[in-house]
PDB file of C-alpha atoms and ligand atoms in Angstrom:
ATOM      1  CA  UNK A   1     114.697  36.668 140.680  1.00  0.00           C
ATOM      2  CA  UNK A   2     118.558  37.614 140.661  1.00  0.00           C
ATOM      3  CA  UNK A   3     118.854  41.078 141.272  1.00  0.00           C
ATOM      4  CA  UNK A   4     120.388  42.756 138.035  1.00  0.00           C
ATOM      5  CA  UNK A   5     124.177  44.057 138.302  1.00  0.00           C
ATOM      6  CA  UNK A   6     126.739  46.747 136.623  1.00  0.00           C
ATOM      7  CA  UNK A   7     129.848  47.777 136.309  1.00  0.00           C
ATOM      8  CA  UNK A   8     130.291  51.837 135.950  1.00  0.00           C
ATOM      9  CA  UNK A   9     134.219  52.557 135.324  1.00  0.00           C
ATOM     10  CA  UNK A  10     135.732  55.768 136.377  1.00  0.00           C
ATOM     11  CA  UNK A  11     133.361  55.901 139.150  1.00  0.00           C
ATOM     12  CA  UNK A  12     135.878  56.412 142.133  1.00  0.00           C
ATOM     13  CA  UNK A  13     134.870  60.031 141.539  1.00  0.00           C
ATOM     14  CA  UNK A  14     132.829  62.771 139.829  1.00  0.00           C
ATOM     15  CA  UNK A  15     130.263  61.644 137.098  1.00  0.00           C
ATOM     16  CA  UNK A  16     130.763  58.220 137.485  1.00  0.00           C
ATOM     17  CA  UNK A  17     130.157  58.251 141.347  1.00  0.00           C
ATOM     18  CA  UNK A  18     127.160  60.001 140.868  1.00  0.00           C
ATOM     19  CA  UNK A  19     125.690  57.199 138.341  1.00  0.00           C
ATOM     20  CA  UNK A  20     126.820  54.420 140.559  1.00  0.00           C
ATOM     21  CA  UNK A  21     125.714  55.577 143.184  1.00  0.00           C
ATOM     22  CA  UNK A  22     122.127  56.301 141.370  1.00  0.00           C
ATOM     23  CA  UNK A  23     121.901  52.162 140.468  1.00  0.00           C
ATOM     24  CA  UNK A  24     122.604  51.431 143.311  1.00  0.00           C
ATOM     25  CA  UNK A  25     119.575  53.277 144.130  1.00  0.00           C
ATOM     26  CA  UNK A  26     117.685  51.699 142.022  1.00  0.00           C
ATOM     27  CA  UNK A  27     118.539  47.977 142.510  1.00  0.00           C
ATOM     28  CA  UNK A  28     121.437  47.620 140.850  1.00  0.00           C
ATOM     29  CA  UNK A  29     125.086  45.687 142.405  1.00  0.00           C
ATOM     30  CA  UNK A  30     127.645  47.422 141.077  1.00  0.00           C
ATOM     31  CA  UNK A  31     131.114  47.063 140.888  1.00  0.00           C
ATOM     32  CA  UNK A  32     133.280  50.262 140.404  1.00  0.00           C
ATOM     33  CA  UNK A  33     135.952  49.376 137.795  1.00  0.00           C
ATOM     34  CA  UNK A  34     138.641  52.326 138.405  1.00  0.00           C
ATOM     35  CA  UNK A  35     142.237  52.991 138.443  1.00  0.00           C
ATOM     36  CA  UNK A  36     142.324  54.765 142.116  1.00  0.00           C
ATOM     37  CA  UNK A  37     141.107  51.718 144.558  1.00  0.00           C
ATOM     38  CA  UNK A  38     141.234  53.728 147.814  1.00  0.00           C
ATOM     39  CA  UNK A  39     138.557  56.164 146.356  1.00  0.00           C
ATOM     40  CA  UNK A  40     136.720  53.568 144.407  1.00  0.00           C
ATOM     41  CA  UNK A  41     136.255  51.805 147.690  1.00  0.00           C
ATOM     42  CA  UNK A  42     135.174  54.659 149.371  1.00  0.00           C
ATOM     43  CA  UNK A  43     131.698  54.554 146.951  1.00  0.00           C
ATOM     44  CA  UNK A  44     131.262  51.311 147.762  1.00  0.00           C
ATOM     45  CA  UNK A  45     131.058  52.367 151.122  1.00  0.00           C
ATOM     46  CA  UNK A  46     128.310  54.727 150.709  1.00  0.00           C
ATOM     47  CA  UNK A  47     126.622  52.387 148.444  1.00  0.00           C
ATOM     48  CA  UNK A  48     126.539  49.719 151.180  1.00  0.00           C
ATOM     49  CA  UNK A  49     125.641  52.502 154.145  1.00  0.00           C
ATOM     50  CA  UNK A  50     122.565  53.468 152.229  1.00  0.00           C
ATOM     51  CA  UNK A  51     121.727  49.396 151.753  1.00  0.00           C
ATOM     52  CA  UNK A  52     123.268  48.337 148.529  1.00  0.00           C
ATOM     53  CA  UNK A  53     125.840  45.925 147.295  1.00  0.00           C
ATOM     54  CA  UNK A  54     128.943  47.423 145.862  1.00  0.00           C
ATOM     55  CA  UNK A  55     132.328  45.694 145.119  1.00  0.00           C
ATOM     56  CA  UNK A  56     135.791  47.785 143.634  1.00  0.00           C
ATOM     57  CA  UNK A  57     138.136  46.173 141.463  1.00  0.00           C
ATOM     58  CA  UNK A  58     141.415  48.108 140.531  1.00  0.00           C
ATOM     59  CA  UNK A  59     141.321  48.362 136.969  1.00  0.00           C
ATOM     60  CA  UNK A  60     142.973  50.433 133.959  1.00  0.00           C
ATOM     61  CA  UNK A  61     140.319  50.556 130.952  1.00  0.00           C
ATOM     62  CA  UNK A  62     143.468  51.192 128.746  1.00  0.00           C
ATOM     63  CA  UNK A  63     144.829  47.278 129.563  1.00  0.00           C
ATOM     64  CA  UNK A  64     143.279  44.229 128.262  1.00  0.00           C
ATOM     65  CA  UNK A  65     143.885  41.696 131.356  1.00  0.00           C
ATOM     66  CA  UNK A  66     142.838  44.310 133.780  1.00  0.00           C
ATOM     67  CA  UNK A  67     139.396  44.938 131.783  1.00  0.00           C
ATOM     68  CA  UNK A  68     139.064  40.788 131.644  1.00  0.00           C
ATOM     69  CA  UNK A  69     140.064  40.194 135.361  1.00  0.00           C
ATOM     70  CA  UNK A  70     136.936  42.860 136.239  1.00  0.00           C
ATOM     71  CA  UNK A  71     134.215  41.117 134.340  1.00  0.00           C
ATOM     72  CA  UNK A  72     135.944  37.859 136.003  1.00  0.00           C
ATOM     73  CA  UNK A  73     135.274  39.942 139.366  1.00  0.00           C
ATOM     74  CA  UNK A  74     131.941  40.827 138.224  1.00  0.00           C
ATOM     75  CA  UNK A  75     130.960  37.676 137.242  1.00  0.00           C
ATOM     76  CA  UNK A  76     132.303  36.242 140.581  1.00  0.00           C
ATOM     77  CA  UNK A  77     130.398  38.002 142.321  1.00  0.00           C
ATOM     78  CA  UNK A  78     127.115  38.840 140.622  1.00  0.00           C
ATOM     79  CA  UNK A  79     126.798  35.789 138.292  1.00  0.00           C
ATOM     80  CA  UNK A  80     125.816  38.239 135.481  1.00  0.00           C
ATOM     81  CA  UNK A  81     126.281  41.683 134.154  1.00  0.00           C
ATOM     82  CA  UNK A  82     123.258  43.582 132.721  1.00  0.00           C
ATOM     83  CA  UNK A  83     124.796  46.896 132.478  1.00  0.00           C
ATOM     84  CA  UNK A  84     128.582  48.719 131.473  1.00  0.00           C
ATOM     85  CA  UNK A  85     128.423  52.447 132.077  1.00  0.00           C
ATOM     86  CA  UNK A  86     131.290  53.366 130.160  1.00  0.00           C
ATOM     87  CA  UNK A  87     132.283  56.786 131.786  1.00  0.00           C
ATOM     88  CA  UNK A  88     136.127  55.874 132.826  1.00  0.00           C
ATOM     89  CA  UNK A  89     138.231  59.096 130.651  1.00  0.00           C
ATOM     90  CA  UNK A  90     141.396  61.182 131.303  1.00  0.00           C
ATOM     91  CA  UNK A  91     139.012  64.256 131.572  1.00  0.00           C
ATOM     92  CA  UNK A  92     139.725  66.321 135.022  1.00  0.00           C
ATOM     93  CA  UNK A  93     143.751  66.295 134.772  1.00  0.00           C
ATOM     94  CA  UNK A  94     143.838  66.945 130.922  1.00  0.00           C
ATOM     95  CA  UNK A  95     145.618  70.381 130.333  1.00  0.00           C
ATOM     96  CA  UNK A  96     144.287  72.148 127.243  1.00  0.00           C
ATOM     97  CA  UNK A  97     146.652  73.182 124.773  1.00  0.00           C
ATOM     98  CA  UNK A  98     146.810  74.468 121.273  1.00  0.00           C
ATOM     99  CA  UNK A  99     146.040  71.670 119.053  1.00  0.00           C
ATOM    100  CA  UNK A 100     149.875  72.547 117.572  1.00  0.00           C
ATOM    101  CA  UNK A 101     151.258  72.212 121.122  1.00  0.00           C
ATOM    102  CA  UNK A 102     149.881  68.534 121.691  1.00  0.00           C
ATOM    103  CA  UNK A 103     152.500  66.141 122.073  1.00  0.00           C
ATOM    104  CA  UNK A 104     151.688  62.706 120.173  1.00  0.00           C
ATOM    105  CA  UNK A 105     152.498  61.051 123.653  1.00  0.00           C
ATOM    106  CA  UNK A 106     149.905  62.694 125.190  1.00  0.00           C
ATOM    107  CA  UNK A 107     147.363  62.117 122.092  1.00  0.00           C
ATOM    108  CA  UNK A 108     147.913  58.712 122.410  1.00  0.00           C
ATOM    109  CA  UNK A 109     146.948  58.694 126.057  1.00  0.00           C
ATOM    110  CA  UNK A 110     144.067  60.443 126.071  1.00  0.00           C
ATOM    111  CA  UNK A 111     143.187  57.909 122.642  1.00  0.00           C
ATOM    112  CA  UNK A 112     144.150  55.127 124.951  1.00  0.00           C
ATOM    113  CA  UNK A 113     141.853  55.538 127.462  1.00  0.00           C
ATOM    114  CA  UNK A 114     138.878  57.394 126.084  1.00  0.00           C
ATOM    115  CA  UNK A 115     138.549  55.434 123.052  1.00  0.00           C
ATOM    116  CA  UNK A 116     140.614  52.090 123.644  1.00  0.00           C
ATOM    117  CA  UNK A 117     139.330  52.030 126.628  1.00  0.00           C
ATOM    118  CA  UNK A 118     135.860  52.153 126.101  1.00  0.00           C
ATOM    119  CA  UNK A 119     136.052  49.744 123.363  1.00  0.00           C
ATOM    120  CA  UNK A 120     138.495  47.000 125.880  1.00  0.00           C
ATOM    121  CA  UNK A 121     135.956  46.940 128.367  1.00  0.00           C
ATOM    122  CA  UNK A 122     132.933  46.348 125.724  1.00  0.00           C
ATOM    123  CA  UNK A 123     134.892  43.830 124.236  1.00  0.00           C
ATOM    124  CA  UNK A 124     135.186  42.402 127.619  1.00  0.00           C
ATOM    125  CA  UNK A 125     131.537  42.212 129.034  1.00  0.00           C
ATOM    126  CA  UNK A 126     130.237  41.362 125.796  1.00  0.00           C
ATOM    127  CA  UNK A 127     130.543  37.310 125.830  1.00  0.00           C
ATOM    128  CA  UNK A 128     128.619  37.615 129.249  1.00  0.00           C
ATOM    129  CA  UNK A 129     125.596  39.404 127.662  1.00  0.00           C
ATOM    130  CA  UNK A 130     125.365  37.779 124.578  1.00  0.00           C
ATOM    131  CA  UNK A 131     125.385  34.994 127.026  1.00  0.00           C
ATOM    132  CA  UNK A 132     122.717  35.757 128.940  1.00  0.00           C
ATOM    133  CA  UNK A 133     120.622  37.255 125.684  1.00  0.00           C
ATOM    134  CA  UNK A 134     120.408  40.753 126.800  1.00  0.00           C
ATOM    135  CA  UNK A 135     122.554  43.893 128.158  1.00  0.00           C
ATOM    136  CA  UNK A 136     122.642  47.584 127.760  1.00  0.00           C
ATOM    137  CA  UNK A 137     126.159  49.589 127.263  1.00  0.00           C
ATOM    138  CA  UNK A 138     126.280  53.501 128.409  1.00  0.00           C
ATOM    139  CA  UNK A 139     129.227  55.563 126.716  1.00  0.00           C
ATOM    140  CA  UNK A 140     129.699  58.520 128.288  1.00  0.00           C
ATOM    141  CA  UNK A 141     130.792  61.015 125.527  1.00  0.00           C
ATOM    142  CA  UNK A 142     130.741  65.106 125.901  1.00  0.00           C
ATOM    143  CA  UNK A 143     128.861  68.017 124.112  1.00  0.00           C
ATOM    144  CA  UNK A 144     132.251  68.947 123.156  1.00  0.00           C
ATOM    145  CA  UNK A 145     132.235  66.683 120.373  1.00  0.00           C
ATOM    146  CA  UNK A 146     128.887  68.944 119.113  1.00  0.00           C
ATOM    147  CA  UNK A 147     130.751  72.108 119.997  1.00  0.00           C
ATOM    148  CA  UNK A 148     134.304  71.888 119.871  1.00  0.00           C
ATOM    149  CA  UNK A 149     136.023  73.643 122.708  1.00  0.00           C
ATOM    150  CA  UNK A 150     139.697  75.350 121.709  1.00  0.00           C
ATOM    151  CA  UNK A 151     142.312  73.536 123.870  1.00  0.00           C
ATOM    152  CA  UNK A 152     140.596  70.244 123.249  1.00  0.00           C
ATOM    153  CA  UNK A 153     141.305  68.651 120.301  1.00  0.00           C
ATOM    154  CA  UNK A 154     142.622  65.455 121.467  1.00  0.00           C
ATOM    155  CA  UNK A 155     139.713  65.319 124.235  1.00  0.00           C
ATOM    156  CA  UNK A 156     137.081  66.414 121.419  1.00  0.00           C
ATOM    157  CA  UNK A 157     138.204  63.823 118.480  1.00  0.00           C
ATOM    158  CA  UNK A 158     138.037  60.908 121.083  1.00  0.00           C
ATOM    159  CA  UNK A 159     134.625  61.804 122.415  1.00  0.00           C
ATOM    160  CA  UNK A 160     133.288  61.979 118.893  1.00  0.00           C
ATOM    161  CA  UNK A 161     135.275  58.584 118.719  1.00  0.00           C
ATOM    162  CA  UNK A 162     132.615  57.093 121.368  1.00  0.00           C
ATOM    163  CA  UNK A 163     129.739  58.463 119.355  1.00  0.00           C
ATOM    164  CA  UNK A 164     131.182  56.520 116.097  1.00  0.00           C
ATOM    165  CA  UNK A 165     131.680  53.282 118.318  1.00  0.00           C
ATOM    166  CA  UNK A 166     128.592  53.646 120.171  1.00  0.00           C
ATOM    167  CA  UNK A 167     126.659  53.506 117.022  1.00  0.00           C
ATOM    168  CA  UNK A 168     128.863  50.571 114.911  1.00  0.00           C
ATOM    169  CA  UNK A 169     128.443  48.633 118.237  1.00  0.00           C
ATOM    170  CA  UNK A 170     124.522  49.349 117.805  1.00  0.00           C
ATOM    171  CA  UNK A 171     124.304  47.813 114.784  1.00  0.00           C
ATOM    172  CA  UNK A 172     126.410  44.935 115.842  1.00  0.00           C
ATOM    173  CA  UNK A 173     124.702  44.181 118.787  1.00  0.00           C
ATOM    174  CA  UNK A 174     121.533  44.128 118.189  1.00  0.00           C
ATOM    175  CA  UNK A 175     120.531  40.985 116.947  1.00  0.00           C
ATOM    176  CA  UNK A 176     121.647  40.065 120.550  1.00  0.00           C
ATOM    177  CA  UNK A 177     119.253  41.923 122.147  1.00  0.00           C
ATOM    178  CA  UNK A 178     122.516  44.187 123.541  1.00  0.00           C
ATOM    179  CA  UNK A 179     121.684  47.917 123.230  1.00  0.00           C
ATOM    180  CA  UNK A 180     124.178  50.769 122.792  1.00  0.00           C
ATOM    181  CA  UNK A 181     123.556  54.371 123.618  1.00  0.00           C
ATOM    182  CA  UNK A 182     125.758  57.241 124.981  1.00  0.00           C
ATOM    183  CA  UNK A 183     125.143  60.587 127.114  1.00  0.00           C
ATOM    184  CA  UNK A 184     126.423  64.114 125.785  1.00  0.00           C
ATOM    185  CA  UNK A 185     127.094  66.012 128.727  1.00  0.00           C
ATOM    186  CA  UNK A 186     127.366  69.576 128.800  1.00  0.00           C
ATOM    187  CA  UNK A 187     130.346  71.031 130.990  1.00  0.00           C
ATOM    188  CA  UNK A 188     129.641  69.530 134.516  1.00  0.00           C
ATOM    189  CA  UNK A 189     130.733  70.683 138.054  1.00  0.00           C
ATOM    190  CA  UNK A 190     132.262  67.760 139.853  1.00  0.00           C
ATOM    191  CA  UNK A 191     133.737  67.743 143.855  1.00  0.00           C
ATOM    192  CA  UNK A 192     137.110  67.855 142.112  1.00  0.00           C
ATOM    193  CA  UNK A 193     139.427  70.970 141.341  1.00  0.00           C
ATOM    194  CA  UNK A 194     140.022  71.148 137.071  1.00  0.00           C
ATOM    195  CA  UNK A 195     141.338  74.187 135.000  1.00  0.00           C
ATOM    196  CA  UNK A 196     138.648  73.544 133.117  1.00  0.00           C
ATOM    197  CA  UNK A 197     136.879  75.583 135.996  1.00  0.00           C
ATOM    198  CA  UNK A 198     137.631  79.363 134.854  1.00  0.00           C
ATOM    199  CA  UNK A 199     134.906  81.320 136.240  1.00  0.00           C
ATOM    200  CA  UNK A 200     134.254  82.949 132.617  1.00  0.00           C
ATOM    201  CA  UNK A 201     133.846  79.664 131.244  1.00  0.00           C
ATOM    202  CA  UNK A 202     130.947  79.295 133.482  1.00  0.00           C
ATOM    203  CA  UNK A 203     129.363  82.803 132.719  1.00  0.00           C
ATOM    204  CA  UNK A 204     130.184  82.461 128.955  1.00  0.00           C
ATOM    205  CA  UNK A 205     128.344  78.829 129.094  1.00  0.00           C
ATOM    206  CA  UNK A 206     124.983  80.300 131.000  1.00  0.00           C
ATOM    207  CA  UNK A 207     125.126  82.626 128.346  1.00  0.00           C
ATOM    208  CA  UNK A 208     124.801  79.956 125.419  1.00  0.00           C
ATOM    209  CA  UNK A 209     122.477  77.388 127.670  1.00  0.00           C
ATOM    210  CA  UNK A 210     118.643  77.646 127.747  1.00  0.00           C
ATOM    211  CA  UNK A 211     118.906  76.675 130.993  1.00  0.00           C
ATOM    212  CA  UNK A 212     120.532  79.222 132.963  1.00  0.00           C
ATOM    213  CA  UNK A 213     121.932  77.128 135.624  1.00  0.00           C
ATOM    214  CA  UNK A 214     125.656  74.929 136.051  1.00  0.00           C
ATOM    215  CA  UNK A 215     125.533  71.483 135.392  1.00  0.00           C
ATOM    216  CA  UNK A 216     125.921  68.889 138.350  1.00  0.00           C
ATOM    217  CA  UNK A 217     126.186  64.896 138.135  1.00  0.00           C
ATOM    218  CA  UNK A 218     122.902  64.251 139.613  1.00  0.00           C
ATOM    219  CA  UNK A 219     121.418  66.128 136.145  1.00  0.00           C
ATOM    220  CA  UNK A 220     122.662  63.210 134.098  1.00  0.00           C
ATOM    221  CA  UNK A 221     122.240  59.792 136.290  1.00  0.00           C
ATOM    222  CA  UNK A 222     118.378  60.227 135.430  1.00  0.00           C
ATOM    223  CA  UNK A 223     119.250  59.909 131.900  1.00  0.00           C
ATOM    224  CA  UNK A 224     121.925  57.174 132.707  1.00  0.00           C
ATOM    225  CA  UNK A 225     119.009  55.489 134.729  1.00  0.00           C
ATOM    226  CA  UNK A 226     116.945  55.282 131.997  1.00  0.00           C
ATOM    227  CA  UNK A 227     119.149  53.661 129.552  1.00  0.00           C
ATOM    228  CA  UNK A 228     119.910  51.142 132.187  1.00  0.00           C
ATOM    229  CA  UNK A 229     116.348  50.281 132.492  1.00  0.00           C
ATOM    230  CA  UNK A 230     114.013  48.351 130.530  1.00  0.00           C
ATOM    231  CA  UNK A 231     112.196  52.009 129.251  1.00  0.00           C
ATOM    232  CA  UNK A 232     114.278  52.553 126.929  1.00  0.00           C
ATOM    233  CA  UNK A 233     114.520  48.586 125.920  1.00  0.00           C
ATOM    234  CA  UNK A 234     113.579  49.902 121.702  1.00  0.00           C
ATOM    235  CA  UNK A 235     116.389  52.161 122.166  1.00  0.00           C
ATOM    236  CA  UNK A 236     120.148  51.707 120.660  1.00  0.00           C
ATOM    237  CA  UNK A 237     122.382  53.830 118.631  1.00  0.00           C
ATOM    238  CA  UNK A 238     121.592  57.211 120.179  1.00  0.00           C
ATOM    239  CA  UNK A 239     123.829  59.950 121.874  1.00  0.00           C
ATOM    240  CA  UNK A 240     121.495  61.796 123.975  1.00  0.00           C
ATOM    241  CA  UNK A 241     122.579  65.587 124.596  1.00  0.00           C
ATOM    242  CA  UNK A 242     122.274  67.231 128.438  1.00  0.00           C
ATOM    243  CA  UNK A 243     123.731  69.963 128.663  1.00  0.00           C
ATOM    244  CA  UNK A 244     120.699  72.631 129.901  1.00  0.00           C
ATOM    245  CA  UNK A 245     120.184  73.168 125.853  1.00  0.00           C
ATOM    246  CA  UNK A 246     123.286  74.266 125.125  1.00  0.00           C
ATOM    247  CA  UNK A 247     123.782  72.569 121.858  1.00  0.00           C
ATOM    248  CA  UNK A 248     121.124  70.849 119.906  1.00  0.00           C
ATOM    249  CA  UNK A 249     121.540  67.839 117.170  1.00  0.00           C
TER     250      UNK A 249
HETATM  251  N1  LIG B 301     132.706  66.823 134.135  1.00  0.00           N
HETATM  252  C1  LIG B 301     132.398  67.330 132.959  1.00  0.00           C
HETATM  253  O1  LIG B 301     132.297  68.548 132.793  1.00  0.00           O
HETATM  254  C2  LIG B 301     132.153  66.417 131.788  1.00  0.00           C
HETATM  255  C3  LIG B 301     131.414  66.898 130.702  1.00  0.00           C
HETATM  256  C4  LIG B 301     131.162  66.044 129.619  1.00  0.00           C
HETATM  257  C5  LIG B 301     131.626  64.734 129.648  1.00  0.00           C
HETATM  258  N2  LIG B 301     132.365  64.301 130.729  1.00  0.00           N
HETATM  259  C6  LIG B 301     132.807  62.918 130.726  1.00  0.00           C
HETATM  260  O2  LIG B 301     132.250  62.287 131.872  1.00  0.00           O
HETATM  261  C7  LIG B 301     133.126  61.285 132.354  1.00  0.00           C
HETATM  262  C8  LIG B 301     133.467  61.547 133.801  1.00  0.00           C
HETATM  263  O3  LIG B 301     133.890  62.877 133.964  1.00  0.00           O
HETATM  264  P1  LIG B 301     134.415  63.401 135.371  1.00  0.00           P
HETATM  265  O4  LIG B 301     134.321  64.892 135.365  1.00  0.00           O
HETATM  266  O5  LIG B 301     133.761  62.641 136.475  1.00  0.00           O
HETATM  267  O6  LIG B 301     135.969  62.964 135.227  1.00  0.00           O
HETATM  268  P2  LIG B 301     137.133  62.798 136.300  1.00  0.00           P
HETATM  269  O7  LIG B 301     138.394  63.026 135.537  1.00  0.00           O
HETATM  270  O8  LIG B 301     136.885  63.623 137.522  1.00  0.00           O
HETATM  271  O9  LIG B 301     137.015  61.263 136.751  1.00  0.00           O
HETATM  272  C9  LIG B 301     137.429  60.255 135.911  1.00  0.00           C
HETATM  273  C10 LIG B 301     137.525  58.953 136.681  1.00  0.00           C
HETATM  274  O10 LIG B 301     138.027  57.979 135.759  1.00  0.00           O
HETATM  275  C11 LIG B 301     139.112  57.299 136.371  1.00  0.00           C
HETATM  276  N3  LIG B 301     140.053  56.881 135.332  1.00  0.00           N
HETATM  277  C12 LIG B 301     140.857  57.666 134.579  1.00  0.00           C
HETATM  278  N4  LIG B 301     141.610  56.905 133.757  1.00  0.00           N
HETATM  279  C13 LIG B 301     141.261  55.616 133.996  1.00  0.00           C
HETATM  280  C14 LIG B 301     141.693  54.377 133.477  1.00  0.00           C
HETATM  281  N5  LIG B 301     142.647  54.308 132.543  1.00  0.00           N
HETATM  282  N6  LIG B 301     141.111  53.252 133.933  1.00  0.00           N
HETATM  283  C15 LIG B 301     140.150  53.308 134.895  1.00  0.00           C
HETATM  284  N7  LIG B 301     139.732  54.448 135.444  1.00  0.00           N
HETATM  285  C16 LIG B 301     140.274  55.604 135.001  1.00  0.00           C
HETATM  286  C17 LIG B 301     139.729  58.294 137.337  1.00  0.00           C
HETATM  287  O11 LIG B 301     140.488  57.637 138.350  1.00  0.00           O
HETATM  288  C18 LIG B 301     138.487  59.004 137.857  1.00  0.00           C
HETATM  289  O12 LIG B 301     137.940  58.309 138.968  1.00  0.00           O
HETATM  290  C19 LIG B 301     134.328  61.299 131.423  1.00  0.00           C
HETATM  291  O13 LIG B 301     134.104  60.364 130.380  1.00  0.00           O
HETATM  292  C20 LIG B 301     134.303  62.714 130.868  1.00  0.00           C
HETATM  293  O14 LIG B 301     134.971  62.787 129.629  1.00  0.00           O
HETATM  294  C21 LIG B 301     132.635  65.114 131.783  1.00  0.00           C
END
């Protein structure tokens, strides 16, 4: 049987790494669907060291021909695509400001990719799995949306965004057999520098967590795993929170 394949955007680096390099793991041929090639190629690398099958294929979520010319890639290569992790986000290099001190340039950017985005590259895969009669679709949204973090409105609105899509996609898709969930995470300590990354953010956060420890990628790929697989195959429509029990819904 033909081994299943995904594409996980924004996965040059950080969260996304982490969950493509978990499916790989698990059986999965990925492709890596990011803006910064060099890097994206790099996880292939490791992804093919440990034994898997990895391709990268330059793409901006926030254009419609790059999002099409991936699934072609995809397709290409894999003859099918069972799984879109949706985790691609201007996230690390966002500067938080006063929600008066936003400019409606950089709304629109961070609306652009986070939201657009998500929603270009869903559009995209989606005549492949209603092809093939089955898929699943992974948004990555944030426990900010649950919290609200000062500094962050234009981050916070579009991650609630994802939760609105990921459900009206739900609905949508279901009668294709093509499920639609997303992950909440709480604030998570990537390999890359962000200002996001005050040390009393950190304290303030163990404070408010039930579990008193900082978030890394490899506490979300098991939940990403899982949504991926066919265990959660009665599952669509939910945002799943992990963030230590920071926030509950
Ligand atoms: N790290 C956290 O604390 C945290 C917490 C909750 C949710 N999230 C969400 O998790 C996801 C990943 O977070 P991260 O910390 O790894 O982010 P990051 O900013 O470190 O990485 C984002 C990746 O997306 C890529 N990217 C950005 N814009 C793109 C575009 N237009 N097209 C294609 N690729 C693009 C970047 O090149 C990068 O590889 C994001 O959706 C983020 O909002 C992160």
């Amino acid at each position: 049987m033909e081994r299943s394949a995904a594409i996980v955007t924004g996965a040059a680096r950080g969260i996304g790494r982490a969950i493509a390099l978990r499916l790989a793991r698990d059986g999965f041929r990925i492709l890596i669907a990011d803006l910064n090639l060099a890097q994206a190629r790099l996880v292939c690398d490791e992804i093919i060291t440990a034994g898997g099958e990895a391709v990268a294929v330059r793409t901006d979520v926030a254009d419609e021909a790059t999002c099409a010319s991936c699934v072609e890639h995809a397709l290409e290569n894999y003859g099918r695509i069972d799984v879109l992790v949706n985790d691609a986000a201007i996230f690390a290099d966002l500067v938080r400001r006063p929600l008066w001190e936003i400019e409606v340039a950089e709304w629109d950017r961070v609306f652009g990719v986070n939201v657009r985005g998500m929603w270009l590259m869903m559009k995209a895969v989606f005549p492949a799995m209603r092809d093939q009669g089955s898929g699943s679709i992974i948004y990555v949204s944030s426990n900010t949306f649950l919290s609200g973090v000062p500094g962050f409105a234009h981050y916070d609105a579009s991650k609630g965004a994802v939760v609105g899509l990921t459900r009206s996609a739900a609905r949508e898709l279901g009668e294709m057999n093509i499920r639609v969930n997303c992950i909440m995470p709480g604030l998570t300590r990537t390999e890359v520098e962000r200002t996001v990354d005050e040390p009393d953010r950190y304290d303030q956060l163990l404070r408010s967590q039930s579990i008193k420890r900082v978030s890394v990628p490899d506490d979300l790929v098991g939940t990403v795993a899982f949504l991926a697989s066919s265990d959660s195959s009665f599952m669509t429509g939910q945002a799943l929170t992990i963030d230590g029990g920071n926030t509950f819904h």
